[in-house]
Short mmCIF file of C-alpha atoms and ligand atoms in Angstrom, two decimals:
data_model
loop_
_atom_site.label_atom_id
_atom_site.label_comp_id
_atom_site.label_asym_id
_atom_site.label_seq_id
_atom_site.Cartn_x
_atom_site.Cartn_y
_atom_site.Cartn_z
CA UNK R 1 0.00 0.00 0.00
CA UNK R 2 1.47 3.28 -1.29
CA UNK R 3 2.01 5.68 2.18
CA UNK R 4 2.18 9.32 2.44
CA UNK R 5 5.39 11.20 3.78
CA UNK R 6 2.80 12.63 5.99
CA UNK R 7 1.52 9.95 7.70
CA UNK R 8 5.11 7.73 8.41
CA UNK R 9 6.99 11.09 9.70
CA UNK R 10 7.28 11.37 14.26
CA UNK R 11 4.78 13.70 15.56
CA UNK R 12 7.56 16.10 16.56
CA UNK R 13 8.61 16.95 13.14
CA UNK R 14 5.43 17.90 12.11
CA UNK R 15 4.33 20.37 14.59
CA UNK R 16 7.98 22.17 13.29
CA UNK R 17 6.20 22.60 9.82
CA UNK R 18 4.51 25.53 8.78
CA UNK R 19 1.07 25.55 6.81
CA UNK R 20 3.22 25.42 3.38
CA UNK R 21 5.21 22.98 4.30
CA UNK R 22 2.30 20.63 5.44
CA UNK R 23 0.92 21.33 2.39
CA UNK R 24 3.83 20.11 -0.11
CA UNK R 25 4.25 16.88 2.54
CA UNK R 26 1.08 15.60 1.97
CA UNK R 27 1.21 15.41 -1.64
CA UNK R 28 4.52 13.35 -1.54
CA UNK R 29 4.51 9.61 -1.52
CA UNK R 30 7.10 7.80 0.74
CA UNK R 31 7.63 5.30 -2.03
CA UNK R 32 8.99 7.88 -4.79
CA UNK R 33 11.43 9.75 -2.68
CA UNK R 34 14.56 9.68 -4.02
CA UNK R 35 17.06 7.49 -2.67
CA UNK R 36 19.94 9.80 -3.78
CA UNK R 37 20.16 13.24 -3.52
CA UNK R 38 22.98 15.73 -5.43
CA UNK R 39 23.23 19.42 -4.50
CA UNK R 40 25.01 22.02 -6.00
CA UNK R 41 25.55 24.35 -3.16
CA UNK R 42 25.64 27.94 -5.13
CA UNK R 43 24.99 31.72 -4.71
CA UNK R 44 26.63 32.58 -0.77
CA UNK R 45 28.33 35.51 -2.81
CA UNK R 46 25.14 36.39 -4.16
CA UNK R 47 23.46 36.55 -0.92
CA UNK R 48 26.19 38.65 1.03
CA UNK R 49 26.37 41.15 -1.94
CA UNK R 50 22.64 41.67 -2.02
CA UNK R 51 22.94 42.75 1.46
CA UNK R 52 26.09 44.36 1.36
CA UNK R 53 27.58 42.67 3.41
CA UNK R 54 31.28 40.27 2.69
CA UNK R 55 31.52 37.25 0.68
CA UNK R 56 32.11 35.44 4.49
CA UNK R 57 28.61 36.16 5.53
CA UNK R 58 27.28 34.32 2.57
CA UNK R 59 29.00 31.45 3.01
CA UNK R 60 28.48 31.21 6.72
CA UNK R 61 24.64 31.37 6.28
CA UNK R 62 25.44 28.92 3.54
CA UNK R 63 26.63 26.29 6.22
CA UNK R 64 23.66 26.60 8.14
CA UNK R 65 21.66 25.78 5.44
CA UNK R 66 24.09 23.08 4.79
CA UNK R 67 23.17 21.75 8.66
CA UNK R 68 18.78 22.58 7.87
CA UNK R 69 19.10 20.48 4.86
CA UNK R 70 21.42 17.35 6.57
CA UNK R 71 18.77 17.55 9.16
CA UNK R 72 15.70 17.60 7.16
CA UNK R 73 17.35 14.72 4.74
CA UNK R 74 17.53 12.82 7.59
CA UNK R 75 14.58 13.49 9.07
CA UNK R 76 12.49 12.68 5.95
CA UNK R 77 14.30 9.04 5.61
CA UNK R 78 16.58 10.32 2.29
CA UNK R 79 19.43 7.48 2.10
CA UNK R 80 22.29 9.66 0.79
CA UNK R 81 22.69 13.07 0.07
CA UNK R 82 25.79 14.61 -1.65
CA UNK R 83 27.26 18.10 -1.49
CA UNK R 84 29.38 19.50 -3.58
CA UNK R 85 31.40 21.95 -0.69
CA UNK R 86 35.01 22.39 -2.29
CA UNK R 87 35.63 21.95 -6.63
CA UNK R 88 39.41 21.20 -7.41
CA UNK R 89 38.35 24.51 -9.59
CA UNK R 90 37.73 26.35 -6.02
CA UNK R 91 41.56 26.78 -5.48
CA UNK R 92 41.40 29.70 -8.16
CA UNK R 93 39.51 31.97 -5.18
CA UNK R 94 41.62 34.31 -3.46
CA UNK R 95 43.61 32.85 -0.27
CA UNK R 96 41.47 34.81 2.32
CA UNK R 97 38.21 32.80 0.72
CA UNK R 98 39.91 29.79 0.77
CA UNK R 99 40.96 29.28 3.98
CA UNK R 100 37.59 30.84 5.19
CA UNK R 101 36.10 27.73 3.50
CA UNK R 102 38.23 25.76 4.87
CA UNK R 103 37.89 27.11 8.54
CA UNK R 104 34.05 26.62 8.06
CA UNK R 105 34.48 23.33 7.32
CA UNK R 106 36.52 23.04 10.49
CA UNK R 107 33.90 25.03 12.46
CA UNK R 108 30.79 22.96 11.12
CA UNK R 109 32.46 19.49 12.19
CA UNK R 110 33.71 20.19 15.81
CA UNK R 111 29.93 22.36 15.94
CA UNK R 112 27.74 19.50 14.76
CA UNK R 113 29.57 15.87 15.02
CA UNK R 114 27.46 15.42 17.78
CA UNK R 115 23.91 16.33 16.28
CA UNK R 116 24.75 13.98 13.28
CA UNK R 117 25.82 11.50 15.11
CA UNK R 118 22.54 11.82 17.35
CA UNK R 119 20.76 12.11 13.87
CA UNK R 120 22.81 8.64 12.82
CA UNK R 121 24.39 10.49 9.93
CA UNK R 122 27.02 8.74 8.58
CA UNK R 123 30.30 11.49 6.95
CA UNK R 124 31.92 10.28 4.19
CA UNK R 125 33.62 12.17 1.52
CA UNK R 126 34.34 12.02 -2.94
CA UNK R 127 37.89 13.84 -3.69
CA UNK R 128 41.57 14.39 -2.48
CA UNK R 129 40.92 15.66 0.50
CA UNK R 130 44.47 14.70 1.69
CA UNK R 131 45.35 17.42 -0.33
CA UNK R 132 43.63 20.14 1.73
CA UNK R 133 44.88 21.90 4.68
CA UNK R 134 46.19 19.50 7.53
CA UNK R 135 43.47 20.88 10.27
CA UNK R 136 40.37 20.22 7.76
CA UNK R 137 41.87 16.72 6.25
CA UNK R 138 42.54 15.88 10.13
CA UNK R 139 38.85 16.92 11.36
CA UNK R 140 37.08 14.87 8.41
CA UNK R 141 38.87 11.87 9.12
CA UNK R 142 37.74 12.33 12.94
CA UNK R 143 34.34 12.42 11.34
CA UNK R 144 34.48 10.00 9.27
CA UNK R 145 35.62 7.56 11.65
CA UNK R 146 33.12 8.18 14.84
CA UNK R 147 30.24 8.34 12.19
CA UNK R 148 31.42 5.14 10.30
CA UNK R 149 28.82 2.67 12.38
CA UNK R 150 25.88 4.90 11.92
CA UNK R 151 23.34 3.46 9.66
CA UNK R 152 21.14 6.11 8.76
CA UNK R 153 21.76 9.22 6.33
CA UNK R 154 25.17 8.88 4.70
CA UNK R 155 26.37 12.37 4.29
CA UNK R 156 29.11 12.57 1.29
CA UNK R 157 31.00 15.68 1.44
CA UNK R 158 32.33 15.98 -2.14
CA UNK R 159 36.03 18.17 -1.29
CA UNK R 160 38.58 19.07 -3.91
CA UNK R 161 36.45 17.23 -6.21
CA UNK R 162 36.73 17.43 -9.89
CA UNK R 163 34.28 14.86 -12.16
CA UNK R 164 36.87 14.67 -14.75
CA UNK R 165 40.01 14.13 -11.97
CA UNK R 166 37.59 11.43 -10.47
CA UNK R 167 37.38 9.94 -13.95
CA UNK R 168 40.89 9.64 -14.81
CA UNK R 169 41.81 8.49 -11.44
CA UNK R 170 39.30 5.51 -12.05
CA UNK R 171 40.59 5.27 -15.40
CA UNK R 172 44.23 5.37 -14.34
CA UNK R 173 43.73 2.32 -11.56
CA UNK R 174 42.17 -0.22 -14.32
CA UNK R 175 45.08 0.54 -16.69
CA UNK R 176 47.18 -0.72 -14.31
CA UNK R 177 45.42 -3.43 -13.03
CA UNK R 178 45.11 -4.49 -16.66
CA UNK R 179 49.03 -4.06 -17.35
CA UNK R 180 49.41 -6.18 -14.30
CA UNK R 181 47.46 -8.76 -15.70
CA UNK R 182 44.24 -8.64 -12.95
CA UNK R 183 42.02 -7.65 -15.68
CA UNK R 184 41.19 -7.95 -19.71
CA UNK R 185 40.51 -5.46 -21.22
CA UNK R 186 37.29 -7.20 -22.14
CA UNK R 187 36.52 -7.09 -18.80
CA UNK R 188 36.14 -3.20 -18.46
CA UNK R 189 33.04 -2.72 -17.69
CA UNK R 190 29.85 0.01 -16.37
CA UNK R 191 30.43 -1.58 -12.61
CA UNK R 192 34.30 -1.94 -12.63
CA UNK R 193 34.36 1.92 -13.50
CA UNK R 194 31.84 2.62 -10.72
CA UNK R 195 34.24 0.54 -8.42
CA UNK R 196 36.96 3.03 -8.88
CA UNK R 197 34.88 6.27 -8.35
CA UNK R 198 34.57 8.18 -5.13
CA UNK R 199 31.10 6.98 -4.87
CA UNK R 200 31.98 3.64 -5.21
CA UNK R 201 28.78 1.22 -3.63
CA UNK R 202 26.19 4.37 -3.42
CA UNK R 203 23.44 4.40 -5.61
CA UNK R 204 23.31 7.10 -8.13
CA UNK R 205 22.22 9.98 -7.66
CA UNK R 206 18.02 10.26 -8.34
CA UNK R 207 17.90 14.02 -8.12
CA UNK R 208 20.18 16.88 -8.72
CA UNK R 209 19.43 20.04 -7.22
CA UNK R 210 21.20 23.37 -8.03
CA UNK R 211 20.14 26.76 -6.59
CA UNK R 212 20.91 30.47 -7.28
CA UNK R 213 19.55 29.95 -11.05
CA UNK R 214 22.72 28.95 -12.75
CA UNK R 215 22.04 26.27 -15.44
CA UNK R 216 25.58 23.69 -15.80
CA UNK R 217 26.76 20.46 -14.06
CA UNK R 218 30.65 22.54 -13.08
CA UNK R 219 32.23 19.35 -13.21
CA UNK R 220 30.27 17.58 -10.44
CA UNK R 221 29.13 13.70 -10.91
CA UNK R 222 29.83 13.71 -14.64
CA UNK R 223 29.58 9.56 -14.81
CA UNK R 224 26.79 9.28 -12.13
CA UNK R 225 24.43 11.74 -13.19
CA UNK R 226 23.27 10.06 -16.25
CA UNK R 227 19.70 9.81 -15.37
CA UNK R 228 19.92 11.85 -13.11
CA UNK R 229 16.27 14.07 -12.76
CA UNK R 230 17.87 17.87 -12.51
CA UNK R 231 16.23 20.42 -10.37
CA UNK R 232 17.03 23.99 -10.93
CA UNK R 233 15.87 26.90 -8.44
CA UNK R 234 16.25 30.43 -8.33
CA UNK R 235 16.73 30.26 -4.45
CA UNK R 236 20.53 31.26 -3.17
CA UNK R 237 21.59 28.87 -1.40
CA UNK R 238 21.92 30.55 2.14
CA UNK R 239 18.18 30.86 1.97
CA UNK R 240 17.32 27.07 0.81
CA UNK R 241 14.79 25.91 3.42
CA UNK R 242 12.87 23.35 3.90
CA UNK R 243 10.04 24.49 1.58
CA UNK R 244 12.60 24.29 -1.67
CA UNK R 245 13.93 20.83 -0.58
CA UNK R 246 10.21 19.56 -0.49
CA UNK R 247 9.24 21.80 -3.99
CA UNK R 248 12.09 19.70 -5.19
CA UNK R 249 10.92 16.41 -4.59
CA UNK R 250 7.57 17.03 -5.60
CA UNK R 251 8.88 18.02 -9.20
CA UNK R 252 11.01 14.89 -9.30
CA UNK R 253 7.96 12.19 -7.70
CA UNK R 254 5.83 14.20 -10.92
CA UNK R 255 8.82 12.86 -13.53
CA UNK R 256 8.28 10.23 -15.69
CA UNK R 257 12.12 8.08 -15.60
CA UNK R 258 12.39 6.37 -18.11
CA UNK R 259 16.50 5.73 -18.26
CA UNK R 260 16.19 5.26 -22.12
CA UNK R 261 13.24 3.29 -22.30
CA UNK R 262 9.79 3.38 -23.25
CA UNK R 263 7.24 4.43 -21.02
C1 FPP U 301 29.03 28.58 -3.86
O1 FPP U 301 28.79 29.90 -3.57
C2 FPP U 301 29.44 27.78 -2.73
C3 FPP U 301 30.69 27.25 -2.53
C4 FPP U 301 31.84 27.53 -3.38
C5 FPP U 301 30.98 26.30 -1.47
C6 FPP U 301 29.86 25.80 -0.64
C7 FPP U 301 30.13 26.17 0.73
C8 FPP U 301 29.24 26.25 1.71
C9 FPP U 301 27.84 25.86 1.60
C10 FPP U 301 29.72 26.77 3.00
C11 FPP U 301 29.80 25.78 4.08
C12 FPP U 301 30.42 24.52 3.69
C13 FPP U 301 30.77 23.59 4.57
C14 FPP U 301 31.23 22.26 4.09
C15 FPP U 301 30.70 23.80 6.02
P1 FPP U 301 29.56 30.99 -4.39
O2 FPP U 301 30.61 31.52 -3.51
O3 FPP U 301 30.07 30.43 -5.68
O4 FPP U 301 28.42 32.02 -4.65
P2 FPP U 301 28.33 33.07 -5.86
O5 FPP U 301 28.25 32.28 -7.13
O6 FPP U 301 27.05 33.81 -5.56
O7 FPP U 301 29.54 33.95 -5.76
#
């Protein structure tokens, strides 16, 4: 029987929800959430300049509507959900923005490791992120390490992540395994790619969400967003809330996925 989000989520979370809110929840089906979600995380510059205030502001609001959304994800039984945080094309910001980024990163993990944990949100991460600074790559291993036994949301923090670097990493490892004889080259295949990408064993993502009105994939989840169902809002990110996440899923249950197919 085919259940609405309304009726399977706790009493408590539903007395948080405003009218508009309710309303969006009880059109949504529990059965065609998506497993997977994908944000692109854009616009904190946007924000601060609208209000004149520094680049910093924006990005700081943007990490507590990094911590709404983990919360809400959770909350409304979303498997994974992937953020795109740091691009290997971020470096090209000036130093101060960099290692502001960096310091929020910092900042968010010693603030809310043990919320997430309470939440049973599992950290993991897509990228080099022994290549960033040696406080951040030392926090996100703490993270991902006291979250590793938690079984509900996984949280994958994509950091210096490039799409094409993540490619020719996973194209790098089966050349060699080939020239050491593990492999054929007949036996390349879609699922011994996947098994050398960063998101190696989640399931692709089922809906892509990018805010602040810019149109293009930047080099995120080239290979896994295939079929993906993209969701494009005019909201900056610092102000995504919980009525956008839930405007999002209703446009993606209304999608008919076909991966190719017929209908
Ligand atoms: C895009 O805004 C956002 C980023 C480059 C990074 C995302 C960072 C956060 C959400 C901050 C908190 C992150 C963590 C992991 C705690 P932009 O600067 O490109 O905005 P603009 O296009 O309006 O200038």
């Amino acid at each position: 029987m085919a259940k609405l989000l309304l009726e399977v989520l706790k009493p408590n979370i539903i007395t948080n929800l405003n009218q508009t809110e309710i309303n969006y929840l009880s059109k949504l089906w529990v059965e065609k959430l998506p497993r997977h979600i994908a944000i692109i995380m854009d616009g904190n510059g946007r924000w601060a300049q609208k209000r004149m205030l520094p680049r910093s502001a924006g990005h700081r609001e943007g990490a507590n509507a990094l911590k709404r959304t983990v919360e809400f994800c959770a909350q409304l039984g979303i498997k994974v959900l992937t953020v795109y945080a740091f691009s290997t094309e971020n470096w090209k910001r000036p130093k101060t923005e960099i290692n502001l980024l960096m310091n929020l990163l910092v900042e968010y993990l010693q603030k809310e490791m043990d919320a997430l944990c309470k939440n049973n949100v599992k950290i993991i991460t897509s990228g080099k992120i022994e290549e960033l600074p040696r406080d951040a790559y030392a926090e996100i291993l703490k993270a991902k390490s006291v979250s590793k036994n938690n079984t509900g949301l996984i949280l994958n923090v994509a950091l210096n992540y490039g799409s094409r670097d993540e490619i020719l990493k996973a194209v790098k490892e089966i050349a060699a395994l080939v020239k050491d004889g593990v492999y054929d080259i007949e036996d390349i295949n879609y699922s011994l790619m996947e098994a050398h990408l960063y998101t190696k064993g989640l399931p692709e993502p089922d809906l892509l969400i990018r805010t602040s009105g810019e149109k293009r994939l930047s080099n995120f989840l080239l290979w896994q967003l295939a079929y993906t169902e993209l969701f494009f809002t005019d909201t900056l990110w610092p102000d995504f809330d919980k009525k956008d996440l839930l405007e999002a899923l209703l446009s993606y249950q209304n999608r008919e996925r076909r991966f190719g197919g017929l209908k």
